[in-house]
XYZ file of C-alpha atoms in Angstrom:
374
model
C -114.406 96.086 -170.219
C -111.703 92.451 -171.219
C -113.156 90.677 -168.574
C -109.421 88.061 -167.627
C -108.019 92.323 -167.098
C -110.279 93.583 -164.396
C -109.445 89.826 -162.802
C -105.943 90.405 -163.650
C -106.679 94.342 -161.630
C -108.392 92.139 -158.646
C -106.312 90.531 -157.287
C -103.455 92.776 -157.424
C -105.512 94.930 -155.547
C -105.916 91.945 -153.015
C -102.155 91.703 -153.297
C -100.804 95.603 -151.938
C -103.543 94.834 -149.177
C -101.940 92.061 -147.779
C -98.538 93.763 -148.267
C -99.114 95.972 -146.254
C -100.566 94.342 -143.620
C -97.502 91.784 -143.973
C -95.695 95.601 -143.182
C -97.563 96.823 -140.206
C -97.074 93.543 -138.685
C -93.661 93.537 -136.230
C -93.881 89.992 -136.399
C -92.792 89.715 -140.392
C -90.456 92.710 -139.767
C -88.512 91.321 -137.899
C -88.337 88.089 -139.077
C -87.308 89.604 -142.646
C -84.686 91.532 -141.294
C -83.288 89.056 -139.341
C -83.228 86.777 -142.230
C -81.757 89.681 -144.821
C -79.375 90.481 -142.486
C -77.399 86.768 -142.090
C -76.489 86.743 -145.033
C -73.073 88.108 -146.011
C -72.504 91.480 -147.499
C -70.171 91.287 -149.951
C -70.376 94.621 -151.598
C -70.271 96.559 -147.691
C -67.390 94.816 -146.643
C -65.519 94.564 -149.498
C -64.643 97.780 -149.273
C -62.884 98.083 -146.062
C -59.795 97.911 -146.409
C -58.203 95.162 -143.966
C -56.321 94.955 -140.534
C -53.156 93.642 -141.964
C -51.500 95.044 -138.533
C -54.307 93.621 -137.204
C -53.403 90.303 -138.298
C -49.442 89.865 -138.790
C -49.982 90.469 -134.726
C -52.586 87.906 -133.669
C -50.146 85.750 -135.804
C -47.452 86.146 -133.650
C -47.883 86.817 -130.435
C -47.985 84.323 -127.835
C -51.752 83.844 -125.337
C -51.376 86.542 -123.072
C -50.623 89.498 -125.701
C -46.663 89.078 -125.757
C -44.428 88.764 -128.980
C -41.161 90.096 -130.598
C -40.813 93.142 -133.448
C -37.930 93.396 -134.670
C -37.408 96.025 -138.072
C -36.258 94.767 -140.940
C -34.328 96.503 -144.732
C -33.092 95.255 -147.893
C -29.333 96.472 -146.527
C -30.520 93.820 -143.787
C -31.387 90.796 -146.185
C -28.547 89.678 -148.174
C -27.416 86.094 -147.534
C -25.185 85.682 -145.259
C -26.878 88.664 -144.483
C -27.945 90.217 -140.283
C -31.179 88.711 -140.558
C -29.780 84.336 -142.408
C -27.108 85.609 -138.666
C -30.209 87.290 -136.523
C -32.383 83.464 -137.017
C -29.227 80.922 -136.656
C -29.052 83.203 -132.815
C -33.129 81.869 -132.386
C -32.021 78.014 -133.572
C -28.170 78.469 -132.028
C -29.188 79.935 -128.337
C -30.606 77.888 -125.463
C -34.705 77.966 -125.222
C -34.700 80.671 -127.877
C -36.578 78.092 -131.124
C -39.959 78.449 -130.862
C -39.075 82.133 -130.844
C -38.736 82.636 -134.009
C -42.678 81.486 -133.922
C -43.504 84.940 -132.056
C -41.703 86.828 -134.595
C -42.718 89.686 -136.137
C -40.890 90.428 -139.258
C -41.227 95.024 -139.724
C -40.038 95.007 -143.154
C -39.842 98.106 -144.783
C -39.742 97.898 -148.013
C -41.276 95.233 -151.121
C -37.692 93.633 -151.146
C -37.650 92.182 -147.091
C -41.516 91.561 -146.998
C -41.078 89.398 -149.556
C -37.829 88.134 -148.469
C -39.630 87.407 -144.410
C -42.593 85.323 -146.412
C -39.863 82.465 -148.428
C -38.331 82.255 -144.897
C -41.678 81.694 -143.797
C -42.092 84.365 -140.607
C -43.923 86.845 -139.408
C -44.358 89.777 -141.495
C -45.796 93.114 -141.997
C -44.817 95.871 -144.063
C -44.376 99.206 -142.941
C -43.577 101.937 -145.352
C -43.988 105.220 -145.033
C -44.494 107.210 -148.042
C -41.398 109.641 -150.039
C -38.562 107.604 -148.435
C -37.160 105.114 -149.289
C -35.736 101.893 -145.973
C -34.037 99.751 -148.430
C -30.484 101.234 -148.164
C -27.772 100.159 -145.861
C -28.260 103.627 -142.772
C -25.727 104.620 -141.590
C -25.656 105.763 -137.966
C -27.091 109.378 -137.304
C -27.522 110.246 -141.460
C -30.699 111.924 -141.427
C -31.872 108.155 -143.429
C -31.693 106.930 -139.879
C -32.625 109.599 -137.811
C -35.775 109.180 -140.024
C -35.947 105.183 -140.090
C -35.461 105.380 -135.661
C -38.761 107.671 -135.167
C -41.111 105.889 -137.679
C -39.968 102.902 -135.958
C -41.354 104.434 -132.186
C -45.047 105.598 -134.086
C -45.132 102.078 -135.399
C -44.253 100.656 -131.867
C -46.213 103.111 -130.083
C -48.857 102.244 -132.696
C -48.127 98.924 -130.765
C -48.981 99.663 -127.534
C -52.391 101.054 -127.964
C -53.408 97.809 -129.762
C -53.267 96.165 -126.576
C -49.651 94.339 -126.803
C -46.405 93.475 -124.773
C -43.378 93.853 -126.472
C -39.679 92.949 -126.490
C -38.209 95.368 -129.605
C -34.833 93.758 -130.756
C -33.039 95.660 -133.144
C -31.582 92.814 -136.324
C -27.382 92.686 -134.517
C -29.039 91.877 -131.218
C -28.230 87.855 -131.355
C -30.551 85.484 -128.690
C -28.395 82.916 -127.376
C -30.593 82.465 -124.025
C -34.388 83.040 -123.323
C -34.418 86.174 -122.190
C -38.126 85.955 -121.387
C -36.216 83.801 -118.313
C -33.955 87.112 -117.528
C -36.114 89.892 -117.554
C -37.900 90.775 -113.836
C -41.400 89.711 -113.580
C -43.022 91.936 -111.222
C -44.723 94.157 -112.691
C -42.528 97.342 -114.686
C -43.654 98.925 -116.740
C -40.997 98.693 -119.481
C -37.354 96.859 -118.710
C -34.662 98.459 -121.088
C -31.080 97.592 -122.223
C -27.624 100.346 -121.515
C -24.604 101.263 -123.387
C -22.954 100.674 -120.333
C -24.332 99.714 -116.748
C -24.185 101.748 -113.450
C -25.174 98.627 -111.756
C -28.228 100.246 -110.228
C -31.426 98.909 -111.838
C -33.822 101.841 -111.392
C -31.331 104.682 -111.673
C -31.690 106.483 -114.666
C -28.145 107.456 -114.698
C -27.746 104.213 -117.065
C -26.567 105.552 -120.628
C -30.057 103.064 -122.635
C -29.413 101.752 -125.873
C -33.121 101.154 -126.877
C -32.018 98.742 -129.668
C -33.536 96.179 -126.328
C -36.262 96.741 -124.311
C -39.407 94.807 -123.812
C -42.610 97.500 -122.761
C -45.786 96.223 -121.705
C -48.945 97.908 -122.964
C -50.580 100.105 -120.245
C -52.074 103.650 -120.081
C -48.854 105.008 -119.052
C -46.569 103.041 -121.718
C -48.700 104.344 -124.015
C -48.397 108.177 -122.629
C -44.497 107.699 -123.203
C -44.534 106.263 -126.617
C -47.062 109.381 -127.672
C -44.565 112.342 -125.664
C -41.345 110.306 -126.723
C -42.816 110.976 -130.161
C -44.311 114.119 -129.634
C -40.698 114.954 -128.607
C -39.410 114.433 -132.164
C -39.596 118.357 -133.590
C -37.816 119.682 -131.310
C -34.950 117.686 -131.413
C -33.509 117.670 -134.456
C -30.342 116.339 -135.483
C -31.380 113.755 -132.534
C -31.792 110.031 -132.559
C -34.989 108.276 -130.953
C -32.672 106.545 -128.080
C -31.254 110.390 -126.659
C -33.802 111.849 -126.780
C -35.837 109.135 -124.752
C -33.098 109.383 -122.352
C -33.430 113.483 -122.380
C -37.303 112.550 -121.530
C -35.913 111.033 -118.480
C -33.218 112.442 -116.963
C -35.786 115.528 -117.567
C -38.392 113.076 -115.104
C -40.814 111.493 -117.291
C -40.671 108.200 -115.469
C -41.481 110.182 -112.426
C -44.356 112.090 -113.836
C -45.723 109.621 -115.456
C -46.095 107.054 -112.559
C -43.678 103.837 -114.678
C -41.639 100.980 -112.994
C -38.544 101.135 -115.111
C -35.989 98.651 -115.054
C -33.084 99.506 -116.433
C -31.518 95.794 -118.017
C -27.197 94.542 -116.791
C -25.224 94.464 -119.567
C -23.493 91.297 -118.538
C -26.375 89.189 -119.404
C -27.901 92.335 -121.666
C -24.497 92.991 -123.189
C -23.205 94.264 -126.583
C -19.760 95.687 -128.038
C -20.127 99.159 -126.503
C -20.229 97.426 -122.306
C -20.100 93.305 -121.955
C -19.729 91.205 -119.378
C -17.553 88.572 -122.171
C -19.653 86.285 -120.286
C -20.667 82.339 -122.970
C -21.682 80.900 -119.714
C -23.893 84.181 -118.283
C -24.598 86.331 -121.659
C -28.566 86.070 -122.886
C -28.697 89.000 -125.739
C -25.262 90.324 -127.169
C -25.623 93.728 -128.951
C -23.397 95.144 -132.060
C -23.662 98.247 -131.069
C -21.100 101.315 -131.109
C -20.296 100.033 -134.222
C -20.978 102.117 -138.036
C -21.193 99.536 -140.635
C -23.200 96.517 -141.392
C -19.883 95.232 -142.770
C -18.996 95.520 -139.132
C -21.142 93.712 -137.901
C -21.421 90.610 -139.585
C -17.936 89.835 -139.426
C -17.541 90.694 -135.521
C -20.977 88.769 -134.422
C -20.616 85.590 -136.671
C -16.731 85.254 -134.438
C -19.709 85.561 -131.530
C -21.356 82.557 -132.560
C -18.664 80.893 -134.527
C -17.199 80.657 -130.295
C -20.907 80.512 -128.826
C -21.059 77.095 -131.069
C -17.744 76.124 -129.543
C -17.871 77.111 -126.564
C -21.656 74.588 -126.391
C -19.668 71.978 -127.680
C -17.432 72.194 -125.232
C -20.308 71.698 -121.886
C -20.957 68.108 -122.641
C -25.290 67.935 -122.237
C -24.873 70.254 -119.012
C -25.842 73.489 -118.556
C -23.649 75.579 -120.392
C -23.921 78.726 -117.067
C -21.787 75.307 -115.957
C -19.704 74.862 -117.448
C -17.972 78.472 -118.187
C -15.642 78.407 -115.262
C -14.093 75.392 -117.765
C -14.308 77.284 -121.142
C -10.705 77.543 -123.050
C -13.890 79.182 -125.371
C -12.347 83.391 -125.521
C -14.409 86.461 -126.168
C -13.417 87.539 -129.034
C -12.484 91.040 -129.938
C -14.514 93.055 -132.030
C -11.782 94.406 -134.175
C -14.175 95.505 -137.216
C -16.545 97.183 -135.793
C -13.623 98.286 -132.871
C -11.932 99.804 -137.133
C -15.154 100.640 -137.485
C -16.099 103.462 -135.131
C -11.403 104.427 -135.198
C -12.613 105.654 -139.046
C -15.240 107.786 -138.347
C -13.889 108.497 -134.683
C -10.570 109.387 -136.754
C -12.836 111.785 -139.709
C -14.798 113.895 -136.434
C -12.049 114.694 -135.218
C -10.588 116.451 -139.114
C -13.575 117.805 -139.039
C -13.453 119.389 -136.315
C -9.514 120.516 -136.852
C -10.767 122.027 -140.038
C -13.747 123.606 -138.582
C -12.421 125.090 -134.543
C -9.879 127.977 -133.123
C -6.329 125.624 -133.274
C -6.487 125.559 -128.953
C -9.775 124.189 -129.502
C -9.056 121.352 -130.811
C -6.784 118.738 -129.005
C -9.521 118.880 -126.090
C -12.763 118.306 -128.774
C -10.489 115.130 -129.998
C -8.871 114.162 -126.459
C -13.957 113.919 -125.260
C -14.009 112.143 -128.215
C -10.732 109.938 -127.564
C -12.216 109.361 -124.031
C -15.277 108.411 -124.920
C -14.932 105.604 -126.757
C -12.051 104.293 -124.507
C -15.016 103.751 -122.183
C -18.147 102.004 -124.585
C -15.374 100.278 -126.945
C -11.648 99.408 -125.239
Protein backbone atom coordinates (compact mmCIF):
# COMPACT_ATOMS: atom_id res chain seq x y z
CA UNK A 1 0.00 0.00 0.00
CA UNK A 2 1.12 3.52 -0.74
CA UNK A 3 2.42 5.11 2.51
CA UNK A 4 1.05 8.53 1.43
CA UNK A 5 -2.49 7.14 1.25
CA UNK A 6 -2.14 5.71 4.77
CA UNK A 7 -0.93 9.10 5.98
CA UNK A 8 -3.91 10.92 4.40
CA UNK A 9 -6.35 8.36 5.76
CA UNK A 10 -5.01 8.82 9.26
CA UNK A 11 -5.44 12.54 9.04
CA UNK A 12 -9.06 12.14 7.86
CA UNK A 13 -9.85 9.89 10.80
CA UNK A 14 -8.24 12.36 13.21
CA UNK A 15 -10.14 15.32 11.77
CA UNK A 16 -13.42 13.37 11.94
CA UNK A 17 -12.86 12.57 15.60
CA UNK A 18 -12.10 16.22 16.38
CA UNK A 19 -15.27 17.35 14.60
CA UNK A 20 -17.38 14.86 16.55
CA UNK A 21 -15.84 16.08 19.78
CA UNK A 22 -16.56 19.71 18.91
CA UNK A 23 -20.15 18.94 17.92
CA UNK A 24 -20.70 17.39 21.33
CA UNK A 25 -19.58 20.64 22.98
CA UNK A 26 -22.49 22.96 23.86
CA UNK A 27 -20.24 25.99 23.96
CA UNK A 28 -19.09 25.47 20.42
CA UNK A 29 -22.64 24.92 19.20
CA UNK A 30 -23.87 28.15 20.76
CA UNK A 31 -20.98 30.30 19.55
CA UNK A 32 -21.01 28.97 16.04
CA UNK A 33 -24.81 29.18 15.73
CA UNK A 34 -24.81 32.71 17.06
CA UNK A 35 -22.31 33.75 14.41
CA UNK A 36 -24.28 32.09 11.61
CA UNK A 37 -27.61 33.57 12.66
CA UNK A 38 -26.10 37.07 12.65
CA UNK A 39 -25.71 36.96 8.88
CA UNK A 40 -28.56 38.44 6.76
CA UNK A 41 -30.96 35.66 5.78
CA UNK A 42 -31.63 37.12 2.34
CA UNK A 43 -33.15 34.02 0.78
CA UNK A 44 -35.75 33.73 3.55
CA UNK A 45 -36.71 37.38 4.13
CA UNK A 46 -36.83 38.38 0.47
CA UNK A 47 -39.77 36.04 -0.07
CA UNK A 48 -41.85 37.73 2.66
CA UNK A 49 -44.25 40.45 1.48
CA UNK A 50 -43.34 43.95 2.61
CA UNK A 51 -46.02 45.53 4.81
CA UNK A 52 -46.50 48.72 2.82
CA UNK A 53 -49.42 49.87 4.93
CA UNK A 54 -47.32 49.69 8.08
CA UNK A 55 -44.66 51.84 6.44
CA UNK A 56 -47.24 54.34 5.19
CA UNK A 57 -48.90 54.68 8.59
CA UNK A 58 -45.59 55.07 10.40
CA UNK A 59 -44.52 57.73 7.93
CA UNK A 60 -47.68 59.82 8.22
CA UNK A 61 -48.56 59.51 11.90
CA UNK A 62 -47.69 61.85 14.74
CA UNK A 63 -45.79 60.62 17.79
CA UNK A 64 -49.06 59.58 19.45
CA UNK A 65 -49.96 57.36 16.45
CA UNK A 66 -52.57 59.80 15.13
CA UNK A 67 -52.95 60.82 11.50
CA UNK A 68 -55.38 62.15 8.88
CA UNK A 69 -56.67 59.79 6.18
CA UNK A 70 -58.51 60.45 2.94
CA UNK A 71 -59.33 58.33 -0.10
CA UNK A 72 -58.63 59.43 -3.67
CA UNK A 73 -59.33 58.06 -7.13
CA UNK A 74 -58.42 59.14 -10.66
CA UNK A 75 -61.49 61.35 -11.03
CA UNK A 76 -60.36 63.44 -8.02
CA UNK A 77 -56.80 64.06 -9.24
CA UNK A 78 -57.12 65.93 -12.52
CA UNK A 79 -55.61 69.41 -12.69
CA UNK A 80 -57.87 71.87 -10.93
CA UNK A 81 -59.62 68.94 -9.24
CA UNK A 82 -60.83 68.18 -5.74
CA UNK A 83 -57.33 67.06 -4.74
CA UNK A 84 -55.93 70.48 -5.64
CA UNK A 85 -58.65 72.29 -3.69
CA UNK A 86 -58.26 69.94 -0.74
CA UNK A 87 -54.52 70.54 -0.49
CA UNK A 88 -55.00 74.26 -1.06
CA UNK A 89 -57.26 74.42 1.98
CA UNK A 90 -54.45 72.99 4.14
CA UNK A 91 -52.18 75.72 2.80
CA UNK A 92 -54.71 78.53 3.36
CA UNK A 93 -56.14 77.35 6.67
CA UNK A 94 -55.17 78.55 10.13
CA UNK A 95 -52.61 76.25 11.77
CA UNK A 96 -53.27 73.52 9.18
CA UNK A 97 -50.09 73.63 7.12
CA UNK A 98 -48.19 71.13 9.30
CA UNK A 99 -51.07 68.65 9.09
CA UNK A 100 -50.20 67.98 5.46
CA UNK A 101 -47.17 66.08 6.78
CA UNK A 102 -49.54 63.80 8.71
CA UNK A 103 -51.94 63.19 5.84
CA UNK A 104 -52.18 59.74 4.25
CA UNK A 105 -53.78 59.56 0.81
CA UNK A 106 -55.26 56.15 0.10
CA UNK A 107 -55.30 55.73 -3.68
CA UNK A 108 -57.73 53.22 -5.19
CA UNK A 109 -56.14 53.16 -8.64
CA UNK A 110 -52.67 53.52 -10.16
CA UNK A 111 -53.25 56.99 -11.64
CA UNK A 112 -54.21 58.56 -8.32
CA UNK A 113 -51.33 56.76 -6.59
CA UNK A 114 -48.86 58.22 -9.10
CA UNK A 115 -50.34 61.70 -8.70
CA UNK A 116 -50.12 61.39 -4.93
CA UNK A 117 -46.42 60.56 -5.14
CA UNK A 118 -45.83 63.52 -7.47
CA UNK A 119 -47.30 65.76 -4.78
CA UNK A 120 -44.75 64.48 -2.28
CA UNK A 121 -47.44 63.12 0.04
CA UNK A 122 -47.71 59.98 2.11
CA UNK A 123 -49.44 57.51 -0.20
CA UNK A 124 -50.86 54.01 -0.01
CA UNK A 125 -52.36 52.05 -2.89
CA UNK A 126 -55.52 50.14 -2.00
CA UNK A 127 -56.60 47.87 -4.82
CA UNK A 128 -59.78 45.79 -4.85
CA UNK A 129 -59.79 42.80 -7.18
CA UNK A 130 -62.35 42.98 -9.95
CA UNK A 131 -63.48 46.54 -9.18
CA UNK A 132 -62.50 49.71 -11.06
CA UNK A 133 -62.77 52.74 -8.79
CA UNK A 134 -60.94 55.14 -11.11
CA UNK A 135 -63.92 57.03 -12.57
CA UNK A 136 -66.37 59.42 -10.94
CA UNK A 137 -68.77 57.54 -8.68
CA UNK A 138 -72.10 59.31 -8.54
CA UNK A 139 -73.78 59.49 -5.18
CA UNK A 140 -75.63 56.24 -4.34
CA UNK A 141 -74.59 54.46 -7.52
CA UNK A 142 -73.60 50.79 -7.10
CA UNK A 143 -69.90 51.59 -7.53
CA UNK A 144 -70.22 54.46 -5.04
CA UNK A 145 -71.63 52.08 -2.42
CA UNK A 146 -68.90 49.50 -3.12
CA UNK A 147 -66.19 52.14 -2.73
CA UNK A 148 -67.64 53.28 0.61
CA UNK A 149 -67.65 49.73 1.99
CA UNK A 150 -64.10 49.12 0.74
CA UNK A 151 -63.10 52.25 2.64
CA UNK A 152 -64.76 51.03 5.84
CA UNK A 153 -62.93 47.70 5.70
CA UNK A 154 -59.60 49.46 5.20
CA UNK A 155 -60.16 51.84 8.11
CA UNK A 156 -61.01 48.93 10.39
CA UNK A 157 -57.57 47.51 9.58
CA UNK A 158 -55.96 50.84 10.52
CA UNK A 159 -57.70 50.74 13.91
CA UNK A 160 -56.52 47.19 14.52
CA UNK A 161 -52.96 48.40 13.98
CA UNK A 162 -53.37 50.82 16.89
CA UNK A 163 -53.71 54.12 14.99
CA UNK A 164 -56.12 56.94 15.82
CA UNK A 165 -57.23 59.02 12.87
CA UNK A 166 -59.39 61.71 11.43
CA UNK A 167 -61.05 60.40 8.33
CA UNK A 168 -61.99 63.14 5.89
CA UNK A 169 -63.60 63.08 2.48
CA UNK A 170 -61.63 64.98 -0.11
CA UNK A 171 -64.49 67.44 -0.62
CA UNK A 172 -63.94 68.77 2.92
CA UNK A 173 -62.11 72.09 3.17
CA UNK A 174 -59.87 72.49 6.22
CA UNK A 175 -60.00 76.16 7.21
CA UNK A 176 -58.81 75.68 10.78
CA UNK A 177 -57.04 72.94 12.73
CA UNK A 178 -59.82 70.55 13.81
CA UNK A 179 -57.74 69.01 16.60
CA UNK A 180 -58.07 72.29 18.48
CA UNK A 181 -61.89 72.16 18.32
CA UNK A 182 -62.36 68.43 18.93
CA UNK A 183 -63.03 67.32 22.49
CA UNK A 184 -60.21 65.66 24.43
CA UNK A 185 -62.22 64.01 27.19
CA UNK A 186 -61.81 60.36 26.24
CA UNK A 187 -64.36 60.13 23.43
CA UNK A 188 -64.10 57.04 21.26
CA UNK A 189 -65.75 58.62 18.22
CA UNK A 190 -66.47 62.21 17.22
CA UNK A 191 -68.48 62.45 14.03
CA UNK A 192 -69.95 65.18 11.83
CA UNK A 193 -73.66 65.59 11.12
CA UNK A 194 -75.75 66.59 8.14
CA UNK A 195 -77.96 68.54 10.55
CA UNK A 196 -77.15 69.22 14.22
CA UNK A 197 -79.92 69.28 16.84
CA UNK A 198 -77.85 71.01 19.50
CA UNK A 199 -77.28 67.89 21.61
CA UNK A 200 -73.71 66.52 21.27
CA UNK A 201 -74.64 63.14 22.80
CA UNK A 202 -77.93 62.55 20.97
CA UNK A 203 -77.62 59.74 18.42
CA UNK A 204 -80.73 61.12 16.70
CA UNK A 205 -78.37 63.57 14.99
CA UNK A 206 -78.14 62.46 11.33
CA UNK A 207 -74.48 61.51 10.99
CA UNK A 208 -72.13 62.13 8.08
CA UNK A 209 -69.16 59.78 7.68
CA UNK A 210 -67.32 62.31 5.51
CA UNK A 211 -65.52 63.63 8.59
CA UNK A 212 -64.90 61.96 11.91
CA UNK A 213 -62.23 61.27 14.51
CA UNK A 214 -61.91 57.78 15.98
CA UNK A 215 -59.58 56.51 18.71
CA UNK A 216 -58.16 53.02 18.39
CA UNK A 217 -59.33 50.69 21.15
CA UNK A 218 -61.20 47.40 21.51
CA UNK A 219 -64.59 49.14 21.47
CA UNK A 220 -64.03 51.05 18.23
CA UNK A 221 -62.48 48.02 16.54
CA UNK A 222 -65.60 46.03 17.45
CA UNK A 223 -67.77 48.89 16.17
CA UNK A 224 -66.09 48.87 12.77
CA UNK A 225 -66.23 45.09 12.55
CA UNK A 226 -69.94 45.18 13.43
CA UNK A 227 -70.49 47.96 10.93
CA UNK A 228 -68.84 46.09 8.07
CA UNK A 229 -70.55 42.83 9.01
CA UNK A 230 -73.93 44.55 8.53
CA UNK A 231 -73.07 45.16 4.86
CA UNK A 232 -74.52 41.86 3.65
CA UNK A 233 -77.86 42.57 5.33
CA UNK A 234 -78.07 46.12 3.98
CA UNK A 235 -78.15 45.76 0.20
CA UNK A 236 -78.52 49.09 -1.56
CA UNK A 237 -77.64 51.11 1.55
CA UNK A 238 -74.48 53.19 1.81
CA UNK A 239 -72.24 52.62 4.82
CA UNK A 240 -73.24 55.94 6.41
CA UNK A 241 -76.90 54.92 6.60
CA UNK A 242 -75.97 51.50 7.99
CA UNK A 243 -73.91 53.07 10.79
CA UNK A 244 -76.75 55.46 11.58
CA UNK A 245 -79.15 52.54 11.76
CA UNK A 246 -76.80 50.65 14.10
CA UNK A 247 -76.68 53.68 16.37
CA UNK A 248 -80.48 53.93 16.47
CA UNK A 249 -80.60 50.21 17.31
CA UNK A 250 -78.37 50.73 20.35
CA UNK A 251 -74.83 49.83 19.28
CA UNK A 252 -73.44 52.80 21.24
CA UNK A 253 -74.86 51.49 24.52
CA UNK A 254 -74.02 47.84 23.83
CA UNK A 255 -70.36 48.64 23.22
CA UNK A 256 -70.26 51.35 25.92
CA UNK A 257 -68.95 53.86 23.39
CA UNK A 258 -68.40 57.52 24.15
CA UNK A 259 -69.63 59.33 21.04
CA UNK A 260 -69.80 63.06 20.36
CA UNK A 261 -71.76 64.55 17.48
CA UNK A 262 -70.10 67.63 16.04
CA UNK A 263 -71.77 71.01 15.82
CA UNK A 264 -72.31 72.12 12.20
CA UNK A 265 -71.41 75.67 13.25
CA UNK A 266 -67.81 74.46 13.32
CA UNK A 267 -67.87 71.24 11.29
CA UNK A 268 -70.34 72.28 8.64
CA UNK A 269 -71.41 71.30 5.18
CA UNK A 270 -73.63 72.33 2.32
CA UNK A 271 -76.51 70.41 3.95
CA UNK A 272 -76.35 72.56 7.07
CA UNK A 273 -73.78 75.12 8.10
CA UNK A 274 -73.38 78.08 10.41
CA UNK A 275 -72.26 80.04 7.34
CA UNK A 276 -69.79 81.91 9.51
CA UNK A 277 -66.21 82.34 8.34
CA UNK A 278 -65.32 83.37 11.87
CA UNK A 279 -66.31 79.98 13.29
CA UNK A 280 -66.06 77.31 10.61
CA UNK A 281 -63.32 74.71 11.06
CA UNK A 282 -64.12 72.31 8.22
CA UNK A 283 -66.71 72.61 5.46
CA UNK A 284 -68.00 69.57 3.56
CA UNK A 285 -69.55 69.68 0.08
CA UNK A 286 -72.28 67.22 1.07
CA UNK A 287 -75.78 67.40 -0.41
CA UNK A 288 -74.05 67.74 -3.76
CA UNK A 289 -74.16 65.13 -6.50
CA UNK A 290 -71.34 65.77 -9.00
CA UNK A 291 -67.62 66.51 -8.76
CA UNK A 292 -68.02 69.44 -11.15
CA UNK A 293 -70.59 71.09 -8.89
CA UNK A 294 -68.49 70.47 -5.78
CA UNK A 295 -65.40 72.04 -7.35
CA UNK A 296 -67.27 75.14 -8.44
CA UNK A 297 -68.86 75.80 -5.05
CA UNK A 298 -65.81 74.87 -2.98
CA UNK A 299 -63.66 77.21 -5.06
CA UNK A 300 -66.11 80.01 -4.28
CA UNK A 301 -65.86 79.10 -0.60
CA UNK A 302 -62.06 79.26 -0.63
CA UNK A 303 -62.09 82.56 -2.52
CA UNK A 304 -64.33 83.99 0.17
CA UNK A 305 -62.01 82.62 2.86
CA UNK A 306 -59.02 84.32 1.24
CA UNK A 307 -60.87 87.65 1.23
CA UNK A 308 -62.02 87.12 4.80
CA UNK A 309 -58.48 86.46 6.01
CA UNK A 310 -57.28 89.55 4.14
CA UNK A 311 -59.68 91.71 6.16
CA UNK A 312 -58.45 90.35 9.50
CA UNK A 313 -55.37 92.63 9.39
CA UNK A 314 -53.28 90.11 11.29
CA UNK A 315 -55.82 89.63 14.09
CA UNK A 316 -57.69 86.43 14.85
CA UNK A 317 -60.22 85.73 12.13
CA UNK A 318 -62.70 84.66 14.80
CA UNK A 319 -62.56 88.19 16.24
CA UNK A 320 -62.75 89.91 12.86
CA UNK A 321 -65.92 88.17 11.69
CA UNK A 322 -68.27 90.83 13.10
CA UNK A 323 -66.66 93.56 11.00
CA UNK A 324 -66.12 91.53 7.84
CA UNK A 325 -68.00 92.42 4.67
CA UNK A 326 -67.32 89.05 3.01
CA UNK A 327 -70.58 87.23 2.38
CA UNK A 328 -70.97 83.47 2.65
CA UNK A 329 -71.28 82.10 -0.90
CA UNK A 330 -74.49 80.43 -2.05
CA UNK A 331 -73.84 76.88 -3.19
CA UNK A 332 -75.57 77.37 -6.53
CA UNK A 333 -73.97 74.53 -8.49
CA UNK A 334 -74.65 71.95 -5.79
CA UNK A 335 -78.22 73.10 -5.26
CA UNK A 336 -78.78 72.81 -9.01
CA UNK A 337 -77.27 69.31 -9.09
CA UNK A 338 -79.57 68.14 -6.31
CA UNK A 339 -82.66 69.66 -7.93
CA UNK A 340 -81.88 67.84 -11.17
CA UNK A 341 -81.59 64.58 -9.24
CA UNK A 342 -84.81 65.25 -7.30
CA UNK A 343 -86.71 66.08 -10.47
CA UNK A 344 -85.43 62.88 -12.04
CA UNK A 345 -86.51 60.88 -8.97
CA UNK A 346 -89.91 62.57 -8.96
CA UNK A 347 -90.43 61.67 -12.64
CA UNK A 348 -89.65 58.04 -11.92
CA UNK A 349 -92.10 58.06 -9.02
CA UNK A 350 -94.84 59.44 -11.26
CA UNK A 351 -94.35 56.65 -13.80
CA UNK A 352 -94.21 53.85 -11.21
CA UNK A 353 -96.71 55.09 -8.59
CA UNK A 354 -100.49 55.54 -8.72
CA UNK A 355 -101.47 59.17 -9.35
CA UNK A 356 -103.10 59.59 -5.94
CA UNK A 357 -99.71 58.83 -4.27
CA UNK A 358 -97.47 60.88 -6.52
CA UNK A 359 -97.93 64.28 -4.91
CA UNK A 360 -97.35 62.90 -1.42
CA UNK A 361 -94.07 61.26 -2.40
CA UNK A 362 -92.96 64.35 -4.28
CA UNK A 363 -93.85 66.68 -1.40
CA UNK A 364 -91.87 64.58 1.07
CA UNK A 365 -88.83 64.79 -1.18
CA UNK A 366 -89.13 68.56 -1.56
CA UNK A 367 -89.54 69.00 2.19
CA UNK A 368 -86.39 67.00 2.78
CA UNK A 369 -84.59 69.09 0.17
CA UNK A 370 -85.68 72.33 1.83
CA UNK A 371 -84.59 71.13 5.25
CA UNK A 372 -81.13 70.14 4.19
CA UNK A 373 -80.20 72.61 1.48
CA UNK A 374 -81.94 75.92 1.77
